[in-house]
CSV table of N, CA, C and O in Angstrom, one decimal:
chain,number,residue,atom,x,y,z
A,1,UNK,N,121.0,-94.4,43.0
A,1,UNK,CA,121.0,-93.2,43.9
A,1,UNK,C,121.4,-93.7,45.3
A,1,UNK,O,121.1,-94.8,45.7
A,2,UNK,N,122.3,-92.8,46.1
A,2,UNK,CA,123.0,-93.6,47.4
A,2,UNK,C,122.1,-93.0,48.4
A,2,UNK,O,121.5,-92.0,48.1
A,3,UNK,N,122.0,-93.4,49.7
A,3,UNK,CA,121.1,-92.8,51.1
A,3,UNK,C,121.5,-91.7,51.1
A,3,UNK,O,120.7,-90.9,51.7
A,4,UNK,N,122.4,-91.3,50.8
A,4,UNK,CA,122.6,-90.0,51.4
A,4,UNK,C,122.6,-88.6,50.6
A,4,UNK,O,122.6,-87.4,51.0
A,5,UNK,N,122.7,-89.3,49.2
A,5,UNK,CA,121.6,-88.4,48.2
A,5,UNK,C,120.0,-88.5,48.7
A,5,UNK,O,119.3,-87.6,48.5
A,6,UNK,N,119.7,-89.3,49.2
A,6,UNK,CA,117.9,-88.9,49.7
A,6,UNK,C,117.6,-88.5,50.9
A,6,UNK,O,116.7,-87.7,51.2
A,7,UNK,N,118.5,-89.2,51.8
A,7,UNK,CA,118.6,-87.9,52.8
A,7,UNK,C,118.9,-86.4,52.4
A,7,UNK,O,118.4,-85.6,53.2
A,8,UNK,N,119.7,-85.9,51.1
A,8,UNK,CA,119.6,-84.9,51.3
A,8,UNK,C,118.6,-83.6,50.5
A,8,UNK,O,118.5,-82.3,50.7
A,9,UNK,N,117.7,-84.6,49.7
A,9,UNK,CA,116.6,-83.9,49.0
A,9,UNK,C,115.2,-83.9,49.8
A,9,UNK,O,114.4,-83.0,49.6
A,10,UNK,N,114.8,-85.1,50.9
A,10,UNK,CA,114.3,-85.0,51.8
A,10,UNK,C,113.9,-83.9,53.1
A,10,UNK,O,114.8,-83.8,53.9
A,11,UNK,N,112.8,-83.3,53.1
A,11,UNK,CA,112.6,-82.3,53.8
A,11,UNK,C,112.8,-82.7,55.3
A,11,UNK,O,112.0,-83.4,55.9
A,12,UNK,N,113.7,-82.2,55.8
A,12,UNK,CA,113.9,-82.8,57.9
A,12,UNK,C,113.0,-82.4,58.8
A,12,UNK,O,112.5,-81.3,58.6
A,13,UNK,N,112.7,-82.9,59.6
A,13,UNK,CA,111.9,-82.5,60.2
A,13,UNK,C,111.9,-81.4,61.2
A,13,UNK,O,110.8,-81.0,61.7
A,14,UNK,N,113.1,-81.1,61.5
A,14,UNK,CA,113.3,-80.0,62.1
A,14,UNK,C,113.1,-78.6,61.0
A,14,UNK,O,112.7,-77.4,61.1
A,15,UNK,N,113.4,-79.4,60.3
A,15,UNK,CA,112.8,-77.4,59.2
A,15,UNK,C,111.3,-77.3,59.3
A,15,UNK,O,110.6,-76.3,59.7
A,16,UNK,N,111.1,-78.5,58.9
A,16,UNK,CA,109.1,-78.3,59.0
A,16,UNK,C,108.6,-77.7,60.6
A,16,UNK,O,107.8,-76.9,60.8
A,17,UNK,N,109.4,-78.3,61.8
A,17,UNK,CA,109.1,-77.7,62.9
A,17,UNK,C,109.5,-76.2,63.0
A,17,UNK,O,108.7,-75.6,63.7
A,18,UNK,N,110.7,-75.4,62.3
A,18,UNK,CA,110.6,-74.1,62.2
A,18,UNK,C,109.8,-73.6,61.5
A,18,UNK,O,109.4,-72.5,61.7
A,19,UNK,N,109.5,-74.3,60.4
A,19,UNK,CA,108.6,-73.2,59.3
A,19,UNK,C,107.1,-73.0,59.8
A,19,UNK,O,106.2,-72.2,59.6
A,20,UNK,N,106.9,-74.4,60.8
A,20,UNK,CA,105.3,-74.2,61.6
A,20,UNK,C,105.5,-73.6,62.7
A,20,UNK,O,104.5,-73.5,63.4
A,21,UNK,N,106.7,-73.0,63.3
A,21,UNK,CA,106.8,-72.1,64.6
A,21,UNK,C,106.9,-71.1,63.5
A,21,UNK,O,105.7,-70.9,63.3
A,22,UNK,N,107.5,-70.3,62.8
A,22,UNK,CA,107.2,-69.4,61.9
A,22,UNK,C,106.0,-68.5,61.7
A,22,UNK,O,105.7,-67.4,62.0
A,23,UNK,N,105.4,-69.6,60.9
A,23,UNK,CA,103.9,-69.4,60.8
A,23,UNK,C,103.0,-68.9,62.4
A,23,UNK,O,102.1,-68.1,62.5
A,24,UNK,N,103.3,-69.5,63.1
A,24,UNK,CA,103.0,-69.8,64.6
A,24,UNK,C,102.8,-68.4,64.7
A,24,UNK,O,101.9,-67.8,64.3
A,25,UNK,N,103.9,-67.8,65.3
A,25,UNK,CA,104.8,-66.7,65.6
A,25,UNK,C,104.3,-65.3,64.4
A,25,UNK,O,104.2,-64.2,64.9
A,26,UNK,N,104.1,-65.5,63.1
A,26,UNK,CA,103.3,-64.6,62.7
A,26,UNK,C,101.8,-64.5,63.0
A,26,UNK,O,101.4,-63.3,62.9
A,27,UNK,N,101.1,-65.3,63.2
A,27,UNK,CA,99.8,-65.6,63.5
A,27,UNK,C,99.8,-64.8,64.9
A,27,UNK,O,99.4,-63.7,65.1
A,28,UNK,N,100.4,-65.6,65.7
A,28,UNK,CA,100.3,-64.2,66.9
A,28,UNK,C,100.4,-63.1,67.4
A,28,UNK,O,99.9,-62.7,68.4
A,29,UNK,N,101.2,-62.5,66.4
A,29,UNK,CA,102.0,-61.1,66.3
A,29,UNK,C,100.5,-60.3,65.8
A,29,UNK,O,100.0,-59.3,66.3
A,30,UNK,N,100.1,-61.1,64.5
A,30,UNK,CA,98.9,-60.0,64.2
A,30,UNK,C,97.8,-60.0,64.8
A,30,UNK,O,97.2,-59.0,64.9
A,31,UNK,N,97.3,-61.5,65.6
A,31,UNK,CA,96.1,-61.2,66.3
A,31,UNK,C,96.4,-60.9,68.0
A,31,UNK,O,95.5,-61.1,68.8
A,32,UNK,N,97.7,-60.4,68.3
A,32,UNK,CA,98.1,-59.8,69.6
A,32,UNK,C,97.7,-58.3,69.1
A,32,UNK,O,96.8,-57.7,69.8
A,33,UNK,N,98.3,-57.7,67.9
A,33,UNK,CA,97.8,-56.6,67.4
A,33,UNK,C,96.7,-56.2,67.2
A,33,UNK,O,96.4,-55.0,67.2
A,34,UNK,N,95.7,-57.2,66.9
A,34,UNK,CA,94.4,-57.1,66.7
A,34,UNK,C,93.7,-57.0,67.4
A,34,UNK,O,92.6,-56.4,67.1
A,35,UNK,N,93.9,-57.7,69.1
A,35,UNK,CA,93.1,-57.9,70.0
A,35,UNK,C,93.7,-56.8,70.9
A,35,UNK,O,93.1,-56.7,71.9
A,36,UNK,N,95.1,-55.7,70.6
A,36,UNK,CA,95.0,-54.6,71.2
A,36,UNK,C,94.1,-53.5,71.1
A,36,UNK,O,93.7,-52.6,71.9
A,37,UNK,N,93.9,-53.7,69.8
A,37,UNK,CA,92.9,-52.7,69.6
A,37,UNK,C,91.4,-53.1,69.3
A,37,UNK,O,90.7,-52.3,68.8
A,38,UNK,N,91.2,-54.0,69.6
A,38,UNK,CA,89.7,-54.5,70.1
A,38,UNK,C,89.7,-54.4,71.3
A,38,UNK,O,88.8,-53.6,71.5
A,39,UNK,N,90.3,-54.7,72.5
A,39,UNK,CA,90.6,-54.2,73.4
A,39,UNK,C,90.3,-52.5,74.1
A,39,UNK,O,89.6,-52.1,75.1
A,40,UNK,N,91.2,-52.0,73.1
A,40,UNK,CA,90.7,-50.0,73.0
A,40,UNK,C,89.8,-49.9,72.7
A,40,UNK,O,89.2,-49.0,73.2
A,41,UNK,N,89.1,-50.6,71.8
A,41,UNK,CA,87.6,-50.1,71.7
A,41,UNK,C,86.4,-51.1,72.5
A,41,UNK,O,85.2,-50.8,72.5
A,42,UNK,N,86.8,-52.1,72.9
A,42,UNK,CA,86.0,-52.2,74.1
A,42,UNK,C,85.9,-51.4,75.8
A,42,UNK,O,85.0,-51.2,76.6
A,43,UNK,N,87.0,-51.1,75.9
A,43,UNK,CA,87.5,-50.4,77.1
A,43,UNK,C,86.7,-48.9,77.1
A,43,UNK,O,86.1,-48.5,78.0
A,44,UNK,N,86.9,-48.4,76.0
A,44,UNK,CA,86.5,-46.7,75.2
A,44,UNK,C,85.3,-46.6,76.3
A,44,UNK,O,84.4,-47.4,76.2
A,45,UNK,N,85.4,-46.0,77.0
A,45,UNK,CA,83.4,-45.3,77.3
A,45,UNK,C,83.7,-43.7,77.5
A,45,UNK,O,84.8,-43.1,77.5
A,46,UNK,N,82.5,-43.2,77.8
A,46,UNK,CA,82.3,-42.4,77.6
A,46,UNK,C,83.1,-41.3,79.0
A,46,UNK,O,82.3,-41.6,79.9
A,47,UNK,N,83.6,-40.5,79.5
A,47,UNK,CA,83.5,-40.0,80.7
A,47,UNK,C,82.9,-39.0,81.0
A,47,UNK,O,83.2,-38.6,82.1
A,48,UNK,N,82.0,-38.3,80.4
A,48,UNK,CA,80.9,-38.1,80.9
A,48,UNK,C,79.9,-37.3,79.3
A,48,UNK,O,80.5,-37.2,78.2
A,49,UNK,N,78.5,-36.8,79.7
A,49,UNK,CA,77.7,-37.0,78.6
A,49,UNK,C,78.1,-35.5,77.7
A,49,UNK,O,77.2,-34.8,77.2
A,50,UNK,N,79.3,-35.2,77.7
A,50,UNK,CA,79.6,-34.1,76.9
A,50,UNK,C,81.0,-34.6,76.0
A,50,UNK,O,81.7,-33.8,75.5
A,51,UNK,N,81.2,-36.1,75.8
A,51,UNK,CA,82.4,-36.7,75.8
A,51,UNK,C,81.8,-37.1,74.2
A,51,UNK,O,81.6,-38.3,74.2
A,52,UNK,N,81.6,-36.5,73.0
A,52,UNK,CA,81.1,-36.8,71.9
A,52,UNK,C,81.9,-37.5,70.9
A,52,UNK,O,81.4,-37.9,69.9
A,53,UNK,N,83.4,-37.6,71.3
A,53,UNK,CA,84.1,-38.4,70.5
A,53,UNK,C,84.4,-39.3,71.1
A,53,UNK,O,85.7,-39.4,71.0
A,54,UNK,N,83.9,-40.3,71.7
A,54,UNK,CA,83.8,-41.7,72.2
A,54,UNK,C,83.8,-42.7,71.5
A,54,UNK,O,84.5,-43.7,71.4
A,55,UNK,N,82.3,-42.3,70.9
A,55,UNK,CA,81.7,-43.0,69.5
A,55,UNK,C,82.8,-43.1,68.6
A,55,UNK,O,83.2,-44.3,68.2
A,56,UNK,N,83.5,-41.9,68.0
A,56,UNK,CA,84.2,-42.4,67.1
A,56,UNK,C,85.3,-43.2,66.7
A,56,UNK,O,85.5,-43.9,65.8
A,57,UNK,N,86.1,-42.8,68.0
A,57,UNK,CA,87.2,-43.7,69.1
A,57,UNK,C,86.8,-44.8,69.0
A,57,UNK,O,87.6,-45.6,68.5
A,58,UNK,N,85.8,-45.3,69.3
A,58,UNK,CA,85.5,-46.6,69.6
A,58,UNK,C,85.2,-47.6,68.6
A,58,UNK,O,85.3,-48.8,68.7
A,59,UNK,N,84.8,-46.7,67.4
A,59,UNK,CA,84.4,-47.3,66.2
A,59,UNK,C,85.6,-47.4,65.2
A,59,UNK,O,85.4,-47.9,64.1
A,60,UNK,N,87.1,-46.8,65.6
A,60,UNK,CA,87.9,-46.2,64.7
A,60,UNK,C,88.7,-47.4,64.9
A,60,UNK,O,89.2,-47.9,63.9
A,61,UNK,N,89.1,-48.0,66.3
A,61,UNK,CA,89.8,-48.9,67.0
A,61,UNK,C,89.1,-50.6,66.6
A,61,UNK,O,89.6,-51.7,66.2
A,62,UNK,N,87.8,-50.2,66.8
A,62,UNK,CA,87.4,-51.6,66.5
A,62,UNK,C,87.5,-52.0,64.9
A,62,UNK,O,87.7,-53.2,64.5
A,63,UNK,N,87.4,-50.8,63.8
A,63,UNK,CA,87.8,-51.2,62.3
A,63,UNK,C,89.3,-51.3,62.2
A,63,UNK,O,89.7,-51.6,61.1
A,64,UNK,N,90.1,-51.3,63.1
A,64,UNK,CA,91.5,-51.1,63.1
A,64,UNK,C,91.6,-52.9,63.4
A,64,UNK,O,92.0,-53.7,62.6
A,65,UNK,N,91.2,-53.1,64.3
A,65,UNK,CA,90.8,-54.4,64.8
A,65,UNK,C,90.8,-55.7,63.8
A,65,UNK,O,91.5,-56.7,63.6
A,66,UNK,N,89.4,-55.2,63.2
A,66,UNK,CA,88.9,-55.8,62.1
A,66,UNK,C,89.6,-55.9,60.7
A,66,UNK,O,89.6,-56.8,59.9
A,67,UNK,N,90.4,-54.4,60.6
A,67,UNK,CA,91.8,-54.7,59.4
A,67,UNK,C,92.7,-55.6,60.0
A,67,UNK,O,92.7,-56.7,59.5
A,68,UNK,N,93.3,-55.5,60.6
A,68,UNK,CA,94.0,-56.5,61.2
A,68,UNK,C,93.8,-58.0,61.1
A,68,UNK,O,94.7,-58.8,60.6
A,69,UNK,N,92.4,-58.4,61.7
A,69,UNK,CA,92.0,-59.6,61.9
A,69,UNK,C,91.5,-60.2,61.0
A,69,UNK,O,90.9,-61.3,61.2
A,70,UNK,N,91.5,-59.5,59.5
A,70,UNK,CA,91.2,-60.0,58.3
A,70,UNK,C,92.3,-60.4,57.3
A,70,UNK,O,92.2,-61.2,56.4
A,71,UNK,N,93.4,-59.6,57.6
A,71,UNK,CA,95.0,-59.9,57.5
A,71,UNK,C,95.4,-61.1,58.0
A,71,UNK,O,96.0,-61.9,57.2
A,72,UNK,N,95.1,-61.5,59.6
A,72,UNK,CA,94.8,-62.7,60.1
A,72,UNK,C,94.6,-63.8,59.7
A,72,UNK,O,95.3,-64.9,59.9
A,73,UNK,N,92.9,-63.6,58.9
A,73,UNK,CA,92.4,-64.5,58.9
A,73,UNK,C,93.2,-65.1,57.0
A,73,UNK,O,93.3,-66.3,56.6
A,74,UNK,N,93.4,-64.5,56.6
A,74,UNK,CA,94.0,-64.5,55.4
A,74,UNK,C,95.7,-65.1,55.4
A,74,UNK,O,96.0,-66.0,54.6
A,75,UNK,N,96.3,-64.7,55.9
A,75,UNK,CA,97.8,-65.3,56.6
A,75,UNK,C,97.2,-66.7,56.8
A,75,UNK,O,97.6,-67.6,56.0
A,76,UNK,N,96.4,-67.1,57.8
A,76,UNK,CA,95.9,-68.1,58.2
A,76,UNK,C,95.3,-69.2,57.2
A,76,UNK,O,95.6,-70.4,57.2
A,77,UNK,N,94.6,-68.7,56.2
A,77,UNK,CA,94.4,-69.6,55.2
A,77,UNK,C,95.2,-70.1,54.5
A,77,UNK,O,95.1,-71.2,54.0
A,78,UNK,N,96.7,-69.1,54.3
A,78,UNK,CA,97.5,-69.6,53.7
A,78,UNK,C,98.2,-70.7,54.1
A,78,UNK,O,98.7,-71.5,53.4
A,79,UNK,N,98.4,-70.6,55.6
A,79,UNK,CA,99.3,-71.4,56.5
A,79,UNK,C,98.7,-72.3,56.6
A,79,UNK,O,99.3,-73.2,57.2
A,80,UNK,N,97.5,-72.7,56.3
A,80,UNK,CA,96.6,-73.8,56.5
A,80,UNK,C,96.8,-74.6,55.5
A,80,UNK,O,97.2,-75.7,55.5
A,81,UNK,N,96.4,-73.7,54.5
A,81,UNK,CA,96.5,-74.6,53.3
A,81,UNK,C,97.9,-75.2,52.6
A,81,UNK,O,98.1,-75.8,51.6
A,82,UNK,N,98.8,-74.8,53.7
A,82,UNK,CA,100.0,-75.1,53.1
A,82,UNK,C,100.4,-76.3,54.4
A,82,UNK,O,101.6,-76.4,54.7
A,83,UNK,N,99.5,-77.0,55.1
A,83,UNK,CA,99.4,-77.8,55.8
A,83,UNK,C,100.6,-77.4,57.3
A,83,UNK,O,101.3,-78.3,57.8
A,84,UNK,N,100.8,-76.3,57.6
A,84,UNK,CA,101.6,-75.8,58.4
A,84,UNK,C,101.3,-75.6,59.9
A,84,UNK,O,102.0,-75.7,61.0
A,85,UNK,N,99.8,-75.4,59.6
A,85,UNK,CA,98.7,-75.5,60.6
A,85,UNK,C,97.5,-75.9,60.6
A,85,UNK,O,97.1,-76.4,59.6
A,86,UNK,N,96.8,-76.0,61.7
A,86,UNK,CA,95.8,-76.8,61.8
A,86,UNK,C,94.4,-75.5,62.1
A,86,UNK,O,94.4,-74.4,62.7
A,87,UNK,N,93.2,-76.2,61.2
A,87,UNK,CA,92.0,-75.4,61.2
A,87,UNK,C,91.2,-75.0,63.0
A,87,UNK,O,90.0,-74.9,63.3
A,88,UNK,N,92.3,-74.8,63.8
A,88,UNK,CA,91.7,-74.5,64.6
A,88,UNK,C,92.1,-72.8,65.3
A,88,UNK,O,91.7,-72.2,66.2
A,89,UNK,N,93.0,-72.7,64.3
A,89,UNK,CA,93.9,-71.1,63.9
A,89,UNK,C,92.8,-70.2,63.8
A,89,UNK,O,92.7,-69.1,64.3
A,90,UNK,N,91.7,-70.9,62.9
A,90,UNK,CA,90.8,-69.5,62.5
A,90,UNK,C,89.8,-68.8,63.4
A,90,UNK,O,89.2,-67.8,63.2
A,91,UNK,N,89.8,-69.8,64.6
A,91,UNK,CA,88.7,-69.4,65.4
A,91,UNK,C,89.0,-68.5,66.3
A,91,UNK,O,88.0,-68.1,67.0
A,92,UNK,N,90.5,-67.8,66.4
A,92,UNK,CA,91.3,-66.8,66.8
A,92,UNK,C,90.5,-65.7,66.1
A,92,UNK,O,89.5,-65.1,66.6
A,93,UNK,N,91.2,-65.4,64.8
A,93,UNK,CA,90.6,-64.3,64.2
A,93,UNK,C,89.0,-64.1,63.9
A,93,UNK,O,88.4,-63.1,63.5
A,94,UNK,N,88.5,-65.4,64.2
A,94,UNK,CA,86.7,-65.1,63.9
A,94,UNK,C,86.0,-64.7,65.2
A,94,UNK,O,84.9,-64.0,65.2
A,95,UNK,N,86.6,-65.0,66.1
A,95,UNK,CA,86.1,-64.6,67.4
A,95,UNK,C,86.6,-63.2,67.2
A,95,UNK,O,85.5,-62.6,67.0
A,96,UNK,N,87.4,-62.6,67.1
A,96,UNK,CA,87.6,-60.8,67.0
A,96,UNK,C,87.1,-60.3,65.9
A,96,UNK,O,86.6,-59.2,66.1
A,97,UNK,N,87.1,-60.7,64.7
A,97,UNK,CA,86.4,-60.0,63.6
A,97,UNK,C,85.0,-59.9,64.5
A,97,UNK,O,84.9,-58.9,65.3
A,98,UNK,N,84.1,-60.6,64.4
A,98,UNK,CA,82.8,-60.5,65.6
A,98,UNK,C,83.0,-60.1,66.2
A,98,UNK,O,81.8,-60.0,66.4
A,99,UNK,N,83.4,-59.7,67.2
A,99,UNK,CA,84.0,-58.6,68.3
A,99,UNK,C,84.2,-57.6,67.5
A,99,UNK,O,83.7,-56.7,68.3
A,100,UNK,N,84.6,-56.8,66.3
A,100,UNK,CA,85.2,-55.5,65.8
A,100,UNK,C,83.8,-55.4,65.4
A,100,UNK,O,83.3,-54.4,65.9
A,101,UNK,N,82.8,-56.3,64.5
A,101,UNK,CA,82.0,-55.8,63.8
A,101,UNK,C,80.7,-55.4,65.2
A,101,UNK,O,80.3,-54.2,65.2
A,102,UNK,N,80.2,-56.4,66.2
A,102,UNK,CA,79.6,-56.0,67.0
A,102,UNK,C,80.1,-54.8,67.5
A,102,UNK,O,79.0,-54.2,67.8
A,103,UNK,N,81.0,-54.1,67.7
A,103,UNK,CA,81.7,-53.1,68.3
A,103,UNK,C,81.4,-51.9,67.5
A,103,UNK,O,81.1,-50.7,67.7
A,104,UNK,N,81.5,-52.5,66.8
A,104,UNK,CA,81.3,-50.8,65.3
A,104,UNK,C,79.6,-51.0,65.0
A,104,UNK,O,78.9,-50.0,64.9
A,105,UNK,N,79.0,-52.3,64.9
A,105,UNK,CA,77.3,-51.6,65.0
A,105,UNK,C,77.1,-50.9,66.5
A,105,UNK,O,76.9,-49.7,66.8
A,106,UNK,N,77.2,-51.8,67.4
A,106,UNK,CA,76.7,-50.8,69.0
A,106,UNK,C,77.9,-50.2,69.8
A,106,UNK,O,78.3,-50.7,70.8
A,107,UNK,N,78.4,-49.0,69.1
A,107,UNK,CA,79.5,-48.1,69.8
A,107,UNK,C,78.7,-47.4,71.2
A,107,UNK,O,77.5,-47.1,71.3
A,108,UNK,N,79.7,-47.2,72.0
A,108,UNK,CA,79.2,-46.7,73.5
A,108,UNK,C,78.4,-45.3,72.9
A,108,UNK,O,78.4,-44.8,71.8
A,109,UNK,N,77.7,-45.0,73.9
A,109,UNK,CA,76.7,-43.7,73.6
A,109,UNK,C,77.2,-42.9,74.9
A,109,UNK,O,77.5,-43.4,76.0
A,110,UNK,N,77.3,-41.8,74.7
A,110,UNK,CA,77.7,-40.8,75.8
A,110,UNK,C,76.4,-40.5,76.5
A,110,UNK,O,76.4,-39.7,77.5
């Protein structure tokens, strides 16, 4: 076999640098989306005590949140385990799942 048959079955390193900006770059996209709408539902209050759909608003946004950031956290395992990234990915989406789920037990009260 000549070098340059193994140079070309050999994975370069510039692909592995795109396929982990890839990954990168999807990871972000969904917990930018996730953390907009954890966001909306932390922001949500009430404006004033006749305002009865606050609560739901606030609880609809933060499960919105929480779909998202379980999509996250699942994209993420895969990218992990496909050694693409490193286990410090997940603490993105665990920090907002806990933020959605605190959010949806204590929704603002009008």
């Amino acid at each position: 076999m000549s070098e340059q048959d193994v140079k070309r079955h050999t994975p370069t390193s510039a692909g592995r640098r795109v396929a982990t900006a890839l990954c990168a770059v999807t990871l972000l996209g969904l917990n930018s989306v996730g953390g907009f709408f954890m966001l909306n539902a932390l922001l949500a209050e009430p404006q004033g005590p006749w305002d009865t759909t606050i609560t739901d608003t606030a609880e609809a946004m933060a499960l919105f949140a929480l779909v998202t950031e379980l999509l996250a956290a699942a994209a993420t395992g895969a990218f992990v385990s496909l050694v693409r990234l490193r286990l410090w990915w997940f603490a993105i989406p665990a920090v907002l799942i806990l933020a959605a789920i605190t959010r949806m037990v204590f929704p603002p009260v009008p």
